[in-house]
Each structure stands twice: as C-alpha cells, then as structure tokens.
Amino acid sequence: MLDANAVDYALLALYFVFVLGIGYLARRAVSTSLDFFLSGRALPAWVTGLAFISANLGAIEIIGMSANGAEYGMPTMHYFWIGAVPAMLFLGVVMMPFYYGSKVRSVPEFMLRRFGRAAHLVNGISFAVAQVLIAGVNLYLLASIVNALLGWPLWLSVLLAAAIVLSYTALGGLSAAIYNEVLQFFVIVAALLPLTIIGLVKVGGVQGLIERVSAGPGGAEQLSAWPGNELTGFDNSVLSVVGLVFGLGFVLSFGYWTTNFVEVQRAMASKSMSAAQRTPIIGAFPKMFIPFIVIIPGMIAAVLIPELAAFKQAGGSGGGGVDYNDAILLLMRDLLPNGILGIALAGLLASFMAGMAANLSSFNTVFTYDIWQSYVVRDRADGYYLSMGRWVTVGATLAAVGTAFIAAGYSNLMDYLQQLFSFFNAPLFATFILGMFWKRMTPHAGWAGLVLGTVSAVVVFGLSETGVLDLPGQGASFVGAGAAFVVDIVVSVVVSLVTRPKPEAELVGLVYGLTPRASLRASTSGEDAGWYRRPGLLAGIALVLIIALNIIFG
C-alpha cells in the first residue's frame, strides 16, 4: 500500500470534484445525438489536439510504457518516435480531409460508404470488441491504484473505478470526455515530471542511470533505441530494424492512429477541416516528448527499486510479488513525499480515466450508430438514439469490468495490447489504405480482406503461444501485424479482380484519385488564417524534430 495521508486524499477529492463537475456542465449542452457523440462538431483545434493525445495517455502510455521501459529500456522510444508520430502526421495531412469532408459520424460509417454493409458490419463489431477489451485494461489499472491506495479487494476497486468513469461519460458524452481529457493532460504531466526529476536525482543523474543500466540485465543495449533486438525478439539486427519499421512503424502504427475511431473521433469533433487536420498534428508535439516522463521512470525503477531489480535480474520470474507493471507505483511509493504523492496519484487516475473514457465514448458512438441504428432499430427519433447512447455506455462499462480480469493475467500489459492491435488495427489499415488509393477495390474485397487478415494475425499468435514460432518479447505482435497486412492486401486484390467495383460516381470523396483537390484543402482565412495554423507546415516541423530525436538517441 502507498503511504498516503489526509493531504493526498484531499487532493484526490478535489480532482474528482472537477471531473464530475465537468461532466455535469457538459450535460447541459447535450440536446441531440450529435452533441452527445461528436460534441456538435464545434470544438477548437487546441482543445481537440490536447484531448487527442490525452485519450491515448491511458494504461498503454503510463503503466504499459513504463513497464516496457523497465524491461527493455530505450528501444521503447520506438512506440512514440516510430510507432506514433509519423502516423499522426499522416492522419492529419492525408486522412482527415476524407473523414471530416465526408461528414461521417464514425470510421465504420466511412467503411459503409466505401465498401457497403458487409464491411461496415465486420468493422463495427471488431471495433466494438476491441474497445471493450482495451477499456478493461484501463479499468484494471485504475482499480490497481485504488487497491494500492486503500487496500480494497481488486473486484471492489474495479467496480468503484468503473462507476467514476461511467458517471461523467454517460452524463456529458464526448464533450465531457474531451474537456476532462484536457484537464487530465495537465494533471498527468504535473504528476510524472516531478517523479522523473526526483528519480534521476536519486539514481545519480543521467550518468548514474547509464552506469546502473549498463551493469544490469540487457546491458548497454538498453541505452540505445536501435536496433532494439530484445524488444522485437529477433537476434539479427537487420531483421529487428525491419520488424520495427514495417511491423511497428508502418502496419501497427498507421493501423492504430489512422483508423482507430478512439483517436479520429476527437478530430471529427473540431469546428472546421483545418482544425480537424491540426488536431493530430498538435498532439504530435507533446507525444514526442512524453517518453521522457514515462519510459525514463520505468528504467529508473528497474535499477532503483530492489524487488523490481531482483525480478528483472531473474529474467522476469523473480519473487517478491511484483512485476514490470508495478514500476511507476513502486517508484511513487519510495520517492514521493506526501502532497506530491497525492498529485501523482491524481495523475495516474487521470490517465486511466482518460483512456477508459475514450474507449467508452467511441464504443457508444459506433455501437449506437453503426450497429443498433443500422441493423437493429432503424428510423427512430433522434432522442431515442441519444438515450440509447447513454444506456450503451452503461453496458460497455459492465463489459469492461469483465475484461479487466483478462488484463490481470499479463505481467507486461504492452504484450497484451500490441497483440490486440495486430488483430484489429493492422488488417483495417490495409483495407483502408488500399481502398482509399485504388478505385478498383470492390465491396466484397473490403470485408473479405478484413476477416482473413484478422484470422492470419490470430494464427500467428496461436503458433507463437504453442511454441511453433519462437517469437519472444513483442515479436509475435509485430509478425502478426505484418501477416495481417500482407494477407489483407493479397486477398483484397484477388477478390477485387473477380468481383464488380462500385461506380466511380459513388466514390467521389472516398477515393483519392476521384476526389477534387479543392475539397481536400482546408481553409486559410478567418479563424484558420496564419502560418501557424497550416497543417502541412506544422507537420513538417514535427517531422524534422522526430528525425532529430531518432538520431540523437539512436
């Protein structure tokens, strides 16, 4: 248990007052289903940009990446510099004009217009399943904090954590989630920055950390981002780099950031196309620096916390009842004084609630619009779907309570999460990118590629789990993602060649070559005027910075 006192609890209580207050205030602005699911498409770029990155600052970033930092070291930076920022820039510059310009309400609805009902239903169901599973990860970790703080049983902690997130998400919909995500972004930084600084001082500064990591398991290789052999599971450095660039940097990354409605939904809530394009680009700037307050603390914990150091020395099987997922909590326990501990706890709770709320808000949109309204109960008044959205949020929360216990079985949650992304995101990206740039791709190819691509990733996972393929680390997810992408492309091409495509007139606004360039260009006047609001220029600056970081820390 963490040694929290009255000051820490008071800070937590104050934070929850703000969170629930935002949910209550947002509820007053919700009068239609578009308000509830997409904030009425009226939010400025700086709000959606911070929400875009905060929605991703859940379990994946805080616990998962610090666990990866403790286990693998600097190669974990690839999840940000190779596995996130380039795809975020591509989403802003290339993909958002299609999403926002078509005025679709979700990514599966884009699939409906491009490929028809079969692909729409497959994508809607797979996305819904994925969000419930990932929400379970955030819920499990949120419950772990409550458990560590109060000593309550995990099941009770899970229920309490679920009730907190459900309360404001069901009240205010996407607006409540987004404005809370902006608040949570600053709370998270305020929590993790002091922890990183104090940890570095305690370990003897940067040089002290270098010396301790070099002398421990993994050695000096954990201090360089490239080639990342231990992370990928490949002994050959060339194969490791190919796995990182193609498996993580292209398939998994582009699959997640460009087609995942959890992220895209924030951009679609913007007030203009220019703001929608700038949303992921604005998010890219903090994203490239977040590793320094997430991964570095994990590395510090692995050399500074005795029980975690023993766990790592024993190859991830040591005693003491800890694992890599405990890195941040153990560091907080040993380093932070009361008061700062309360802020740090609020930051952790903020991160997990941001992640779970993002999963819930995107799930209720897709389930209500793309499954319930499209295939179960059609042509009802808008108020019915608004009410349905709130009930769907309740149902998704209850389902996440169940999936939270699946997450509890993994010592490194990034292994679990990357596996899920290889199942759901990699084949979807293949279908999207081929369908967006190849007008000949047919509706039958859309659903067939998705299904067989997903099956191929599941097969790779099964072969790895049974020992047929020797893929330690997160190699199974990288290989599975690559297999899913290639199989999806091959199946889509073959099926397209033997089936009938849609008429070109129906593909305007959905296929790059058939869409007038003027409709893909954002406004540069009024609220969108100024060089600092030009998506292409901002993306170029971010790209130069990310290349520099790879060179400096490579």
PDB file of N, CA and C in Angstrom, residues 33 36-38 104-112 119-132 174 259-266 268 358-376 385 388-389 392-393 396 428:
ATOM      1  N   SER A  33     -28.212  13.816 -30.490  1.00  0.00           N
ATOM      2  CA  SER A  33     -27.244  12.716 -30.506  1.00  0.00           C
ATOM      3  C   SER A  33     -25.896  13.184 -31.045  1.00  0.00           C
ATOM      4  N   PHE A  36     -23.992  14.608 -28.222  1.00  0.00           N
ATOM      5  CA  PHE A  36     -23.521  13.575 -27.294  1.00  0.00           C
ATOM      6  C   PHE A  36     -22.345  12.799 -27.873  1.00  0.00           C
ATOM      7  N   PHE A  37     -22.434  12.449 -29.162  1.00  0.00           N
ATOM      8  CA  PHE A  37     -21.432  11.574 -29.762  1.00  0.00           C
ATOM      9  C   PHE A  37     -20.263  12.324 -30.410  1.00  0.00           C
ATOM     10  N   LEU A  38     -20.493  13.559 -30.902  1.00  0.00           N
ATOM     11  CA  LEU A  38     -19.434  14.292 -31.612  1.00  0.00           C
ATOM     12  C   LEU A  38     -19.322  15.751 -31.182  1.00  0.00           C
ATOM     13  N   VAL A 104     -18.925  11.891 -42.144  1.00  0.00           N
ATOM     14  CA  VAL A 104     -19.329  10.640 -41.498  1.00  0.00           C
ATOM     15  C   VAL A 104     -19.249  10.815 -39.990  1.00  0.00           C
ATOM     16  N   ARG A 105     -20.001   9.992 -39.269  1.00  0.00           N
ATOM     17  CA  ARG A 105     -20.032  10.108 -37.813  1.00  0.00           C
ATOM     18  C   ARG A 105     -19.062   9.146 -37.139  1.00  0.00           C
ATOM     19  N   SER A 106     -18.498   8.228 -37.922  1.00  0.00           N
ATOM     20  CA  SER A 106     -17.562   7.257 -37.346  1.00  0.00           C
ATOM     21  C   SER A 106     -16.728   6.651 -38.464  1.00  0.00           C
ATOM     22  N   VAL A 107     -15.650   5.966 -38.079  1.00  0.00           N
ATOM     23  CA  VAL A 107     -14.823   5.265 -39.060  1.00  0.00           C
ATOM     24  C   VAL A 107     -15.601   4.132 -39.738  1.00  0.00           C
ATOM     25  N   PRO A 108     -16.353   3.298 -38.990  1.00  0.00           N
ATOM     26  CA  PRO A 108     -17.152   2.273 -39.679  1.00  0.00           C
ATOM     27  C   PRO A 108     -18.145   2.851 -40.681  1.00  0.00           C
ATOM     28  N   GLU A 109     -18.674   4.051 -40.419  1.00  0.00           N
ATOM     29  CA  GLU A 109     -19.586   4.661 -41.392  1.00  0.00           C
ATOM     30  C   GLU A 109     -18.853   5.015 -42.680  1.00  0.00           C
ATOM     31  N   PHE A 110     -17.577   5.398 -42.577  1.00  0.00           N
ATOM     32  CA  PHE A 110     -16.762   5.598 -43.775  1.00  0.00           C
ATOM     33  C   PHE A 110     -16.633   4.283 -44.545  1.00  0.00           C
ATOM     34  N   MET A 111     -16.448   3.181 -43.805  1.00  0.00           N
ATOM     35  CA  MET A 111     -16.383   1.858 -44.443  1.00  0.00           C
ATOM     36  C   MET A 111     -17.690   1.524 -45.149  1.00  0.00           C
ATOM     37  N   LEU A 112     -18.813   1.924 -44.571  1.00  0.00           N
ATOM     38  CA  LEU A 112     -20.117   1.681 -45.189  1.00  0.00           C
ATOM     39  C   LEU A 112     -20.199   2.376 -46.535  1.00  0.00           C
ATOM     40  N   ALA A 119     -18.773  -5.001 -45.036  1.00  0.00           N
ATOM     41  CA  ALA A 119     -17.538  -4.475 -44.442  1.00  0.00           C
ATOM     42  C   ALA A 119     -17.856  -3.567 -43.255  1.00  0.00           C
ATOM     43  N   HIS A 120     -18.943  -2.816 -43.375  1.00  0.00           N
ATOM     44  CA  HIS A 120     -19.378  -1.929 -42.296  1.00  0.00           C
ATOM     45  C   HIS A 120     -19.674  -2.721 -41.023  1.00  0.00           C
ATOM     46  N   LEU A 121     -20.417  -3.813 -41.164  1.00  0.00           N
ATOM     47  CA  LEU A 121     -20.784  -4.624 -40.004  1.00  0.00           C
ATOM     48  C   LEU A 121     -19.565  -5.305 -39.392  1.00  0.00           C
ATOM     49  N   VAL A 122     -18.687  -5.852 -40.230  1.00  0.00           N
ATOM     50  CA  VAL A 122     -17.468  -6.508 -39.728  1.00  0.00           C
ATOM     51  C   VAL A 122     -16.613  -5.511 -38.950  1.00  0.00           C
ATOM     52  N   ASN A 123     -16.420  -4.325 -39.513  1.00  0.00           N
ATOM     53  CA  ASN A 123     -15.607  -3.315 -38.854  1.00  0.00           C
ATOM     54  C   ASN A 123     -16.261  -2.827 -37.565  1.00  0.00           C
ATOM     55  N   GLY A 124     -17.578  -2.620 -37.600  1.00  0.00           N
ATOM     56  CA  GLY A 124     -18.288  -2.152 -36.412  1.00  0.00           C
ATOM     57  C   GLY A 124     -18.173  -3.133 -35.255  1.00  0.00           C
ATOM     58  N   ILE A 125     -18.356  -4.414 -35.542  1.00  0.00           N
ATOM     59  CA  ILE A 125     -18.286  -5.433 -34.488  1.00  0.00           C
ATOM     60  C   ILE A 125     -16.861  -5.582 -33.963  1.00  0.00           C
ATOM     61  N   SER A 126     -15.876  -5.646 -34.875  1.00  0.00           N
ATOM     62  CA  SER A 126     -14.488  -5.831 -34.433  1.00  0.00           C
ATOM     63  C   SER A 126     -14.024  -4.631 -33.608  1.00  0.00           C
ATOM     64  N   PHE A 127     -14.436  -3.426 -34.013  1.00  0.00           N
ATOM     65  CA  PHE A 127     -14.046  -2.243 -33.245  1.00  0.00           C
ATOM     66  C   PHE A 127     -14.681  -2.262 -31.856  1.00  0.00           C
ATOM     67  N   ALA A 128     -15.951  -2.626 -31.793  1.00  0.00           N
ATOM     68  CA  ALA A 128     -16.639  -2.661 -30.505  1.00  0.00           C
ATOM     69  C   ALA A 128     -15.978  -3.655 -29.556  1.00  0.00           C
ATOM     70  N   VAL A 129     -15.645  -4.834 -30.064  1.00  0.00           N
ATOM     71  CA  VAL A 129     -14.979  -5.842 -29.242  1.00  0.00           C
ATOM     72  C   VAL A 129     -13.628  -5.330 -28.743  1.00  0.00           C
ATOM     73  N   ALA A 130     -12.865  -4.714 -29.645  1.00  0.00           N
ATOM     74  CA  ALA A 130     -11.542  -4.206 -29.280  1.00  0.00           C
ATOM     75  C   ALA A 130     -11.634  -3.147 -28.186  1.00  0.00           C
ATOM     76  N   GLN A 131     -12.613  -2.248 -28.289  1.00  0.00           N
ATOM     77  CA  GLN A 131     -12.723  -1.182 -27.296  1.00  0.00           C
ATOM     78  C   GLN A 131     -13.106  -1.702 -25.919  1.00  0.00           C
ATOM     79  N   VAL A 132     -13.947  -2.724 -25.872  1.00  0.00           N
ATOM     80  CA  VAL A 132     -14.301  -3.312 -24.577  1.00  0.00           C
ATOM     81  C   VAL A 132     -13.086  -3.985 -23.946  1.00  0.00           C
ATOM     82  N   LEU A 174     -19.296  12.931 -25.375  1.00  0.00           N
ATOM     83  CA  LEU A 174     -17.945  13.209 -25.857  1.00  0.00           C
ATOM     84  C   LEU A 174     -17.409  14.532 -25.309  1.00  0.00           C
ATOM     85  N   THR A 259      -6.920   4.697 -38.344  1.00  0.00           N
ATOM     86  CA  THR A 259      -8.237   4.063 -38.479  1.00  0.00           C
ATOM     87  C   THR A 259      -8.931   3.846 -37.147  1.00  0.00           C
ATOM     88  N   ASN A 260      -8.252   4.127 -36.031  1.00  0.00           N
ATOM     89  CA  ASN A 260      -8.844   3.892 -34.724  1.00  0.00           C
ATOM     90  C   ASN A 260      -9.778   5.044 -34.370  1.00  0.00           C
ATOM     91  N   PHE A 261     -11.054   4.757 -34.262  1.00  0.00           N
ATOM     92  CA  PHE A 261     -12.038   5.814 -34.044  1.00  0.00           C
ATOM     93  C   PHE A 261     -11.887   6.481 -32.686  1.00  0.00           C
ATOM     94  N   VAL A 262     -11.240   5.822 -31.738  1.00  0.00           N
ATOM     95  CA  VAL A 262     -10.977   6.459 -30.447  1.00  0.00           C
ATOM     96  C   VAL A 262     -10.241   7.772 -30.657  1.00  0.00           C
ATOM     97  N   GLU A 263      -9.241   7.761 -31.527  1.00  0.00           N
ATOM     98  CA  GLU A 263      -8.469   8.976 -31.805  1.00  0.00           C
ATOM     99  C   GLU A 263      -9.162   9.861 -32.835  1.00  0.00           C
ATOM    100  N   VAL A 264      -9.629   9.265 -33.915  1.00  0.00           N
ATOM    101  CA  VAL A 264     -10.241  10.028 -35.007  1.00  0.00           C
ATOM    102  C   VAL A 264     -11.459  10.804 -34.518  1.00  0.00           C
ATOM    103  N   GLN A 265     -12.193  10.243 -33.547  1.00  0.00           N
ATOM    104  CA  GLN A 265     -13.395  10.896 -33.030  1.00  0.00           C
ATOM    105  C   GLN A 265     -13.086  12.281 -32.474  1.00  0.00           C
ATOM    106  N   ARG A 266     -11.932  12.437 -31.823  1.00  0.00           N
ATOM    107  CA  ARG A 266     -11.576  13.743 -31.279  1.00  0.00           C
ATOM    108  C   ARG A 266     -11.397  14.775 -32.395  1.00  0.00           C
ATOM    109  N   MET A 268     -12.751  14.648 -35.338  1.00  0.00           N
ATOM    110  CA  MET A 268     -14.038  14.874 -36.001  1.00  0.00           C
ATOM    111  C   MET A 268     -14.954  15.789 -35.203  1.00  0.00           C
ATOM    112  N   ALA A 358     -12.184   7.459 -23.230  1.00  0.00           N
ATOM    113  CA  ALA A 358     -12.026   7.498 -24.686  1.00  0.00           C
ATOM    114  C   ALA A 358     -12.573   6.215 -25.316  1.00  0.00           C
ATOM    115  N   ASN A 359     -12.273   5.070 -24.699  1.00  0.00           N
ATOM    116  CA  ASN A 359     -12.808   3.803 -25.201  1.00  0.00           C
ATOM    117  C   ASN A 359     -14.331   3.786 -25.146  1.00  0.00           C
ATOM    118  N   LEU A 360     -14.898   4.249 -24.038  1.00  0.00           N
ATOM    119  CA  LEU A 360     -16.354   4.226 -23.876  1.00  0.00           C
ATOM    120  C   LEU A 360     -17.051   5.176 -24.832  1.00  0.00           C
ATOM    121  N   SER A 361     -16.493   6.405 -24.989  1.00  0.00           N
ATOM    122  CA  SER A 361     -17.158   7.387 -25.852  1.00  0.00           C
ATOM    123  C   SER A 361     -17.123   6.967 -27.316  1.00  0.00           C
ATOM    124  N   SER A 362     -16.054   6.301 -27.729  1.00  0.00           N
ATOM    125  CA  SER A 362     -16.004   5.818 -29.114  1.00  0.00           C
ATOM    126  C   SER A 362     -16.861   4.567 -29.281  1.00  0.00           C
ATOM    127  N   PHE A 363     -16.883   3.699 -28.256  1.00  0.00           N
ATOM    128  CA  PHE A 363     -17.720   2.494 -28.320  1.00  0.00           C
ATOM    129  C   PHE A 363     -19.189   2.866 -28.435  1.00  0.00           C
ATOM    130  N   ASN A 364     -19.655   3.816 -27.596  1.00  0.00           N
ATOM    131  CA  ASN A 364     -21.091   4.109 -27.639  1.00  0.00           C
ATOM    132  C   ASN A 364     -21.503   4.727 -28.964  1.00  0.00           C
ATOM    133  N   THR A 365     -20.587   5.485 -29.602  1.00  0.00           N
ATOM    134  CA  THR A 365     -20.895   6.054 -30.915  1.00  0.00           C
ATOM    135  C   THR A 365     -21.029   4.964 -31.973  1.00  0.00           C
ATOM    136  N   VAL A 366     -20.043   4.079 -32.030  1.00  0.00           N
ATOM    137  CA  VAL A 366     -20.055   3.022 -33.047  1.00  0.00           C
ATOM    138  C   VAL A 366     -21.194   2.042 -32.812  1.00  0.00           C
ATOM    139  N   PHE A 367     -21.391   1.642 -31.563  1.00  0.00           N
ATOM    140  CA  PHE A 367     -22.465   0.674 -31.304  1.00  0.00           C
ATOM    141  C   PHE A 367     -23.831   1.273 -31.612  1.00  0.00           C
ATOM    142  N   THR A 368     -24.051   2.536 -31.195  1.00  0.00           N
ATOM    143  CA  THR A 368     -25.366   3.147 -31.396  1.00  0.00           C
ATOM    144  C   THR A 368     -25.633   3.437 -32.865  1.00  0.00           C
ATOM    145  N   TYR A 369     -24.689   4.110 -33.537  1.00  0.00           N
ATOM    146  CA  TYR A 369     -24.904   4.500 -34.927  1.00  0.00           C
ATOM    147  C   TYR A 369     -24.719   3.337 -35.902  1.00  0.00           C
ATOM    148  N   ASP A 370     -23.627   2.592 -35.737  1.00  0.00           N
ATOM    149  CA  ASP A 370     -23.222   1.636 -36.774  1.00  0.00           C
ATOM    150  C   ASP A 370     -23.757   0.232 -36.579  1.00  0.00           C
ATOM    151  N   ILE A 371     -24.227  -0.095 -35.387  1.00  0.00           N
ATOM    152  CA  ILE A 371     -24.796  -1.429 -35.166  1.00  0.00           C
ATOM    153  C   ILE A 371     -26.284  -1.318 -34.825  1.00  0.00           C
ATOM    154  N   TRP A 372     -26.611  -0.588 -33.773  1.00  0.00           N
ATOM    155  CA  TRP A 372     -28.005  -0.529 -33.324  1.00  0.00           C
ATOM    156  C   TRP A 372     -28.907   0.194 -34.336  1.00  0.00           C
ATOM    157  N   GLN A 373     -28.498   1.418 -34.726  1.00  0.00           N
ATOM    158  CA  GLN A 373     -29.331   2.180 -35.654  1.00  0.00           C
ATOM    159  C   GLN A 373     -29.345   1.574 -37.052  1.00  0.00           C
ATOM    160  N   SER A 374     -28.233   0.969 -37.473  1.00  0.00           N
ATOM    161  CA  SER A 374     -28.133   0.459 -38.839  1.00  0.00           C
ATOM    162  C   SER A 374     -28.769  -0.910 -39.024  1.00  0.00           C
ATOM    163  N   TYR A 375     -28.742  -1.753 -37.961  1.00  0.00           N
ATOM    164  CA  TYR A 375     -29.159  -3.137 -38.156  1.00  0.00           C
ATOM    165  C   TYR A 375     -30.216  -3.638 -37.173  1.00  0.00           C
ATOM    166  N   VAL A 376     -30.484  -2.895 -36.108  1.00  0.00           N
ATOM    167  CA  VAL A 376     -31.426  -3.408 -35.102  1.00  0.00           C
ATOM    168  C   VAL A 376     -32.701  -2.570 -35.055  1.00  0.00           C
ATOM    169  N   TYR A 385     -32.006   7.676 -29.924  1.00  0.00           N
ATOM    170  CA  TYR A 385     -30.599   7.269 -30.056  1.00  0.00           C
ATOM    171  C   TYR A 385     -29.714   7.989 -29.030  1.00  0.00           C
ATOM    172  N   MET A 388     -30.326   5.941 -26.038  1.00  0.00           N
ATOM    173  CA  MET A 388     -29.674   4.642 -26.254  1.00  0.00           C
ATOM    174  C   MET A 388     -28.168   4.754 -26.021  1.00  0.00           C
ATOM    175  N   GLY A 389     -27.576   5.875 -26.452  1.00  0.00           N
ATOM    176  CA  GLY A 389     -26.142   6.079 -26.267  1.00  0.00           C
ATOM    177  C   GLY A 389     -25.746   6.031 -24.807  1.00  0.00           C
ATOM    178  N   VAL A 392     -25.987   2.414 -23.663  1.00  0.00           N
ATOM    179  CA  VAL A 392     -24.873   1.647 -24.236  1.00  0.00           C
ATOM    180  C   VAL A 392     -23.598   1.900 -23.429  1.00  0.00           C
ATOM    181  N   THR A 393     -23.420   3.134 -22.964  1.00  0.00           N
ATOM    182  CA  THR A 393     -22.258   3.452 -22.132  1.00  0.00           C
ATOM    183  C   THR A 393     -22.269   2.620 -20.852  1.00  0.00           C
ATOM    184  N   ALA A 396     -21.352  -0.992 -21.842  1.00  0.00           N
ATOM    185  CA  ALA A 396     -19.921  -1.128 -22.155  1.00  0.00           C
ATOM    186  C   ALA A 396     -19.084  -1.129 -20.881  1.00  0.00           C
ATOM    187  N   LEU A 428      -7.370  -3.621 -40.717  1.00  0.00           N
ATOM    188  CA  LEU A 428      -8.225  -2.485 -41.051  1.00  0.00           C
ATOM    189  C   LEU A 428      -7.441  -1.424 -41.812  1.00  0.00           C
TER     190      LEU A 428
END
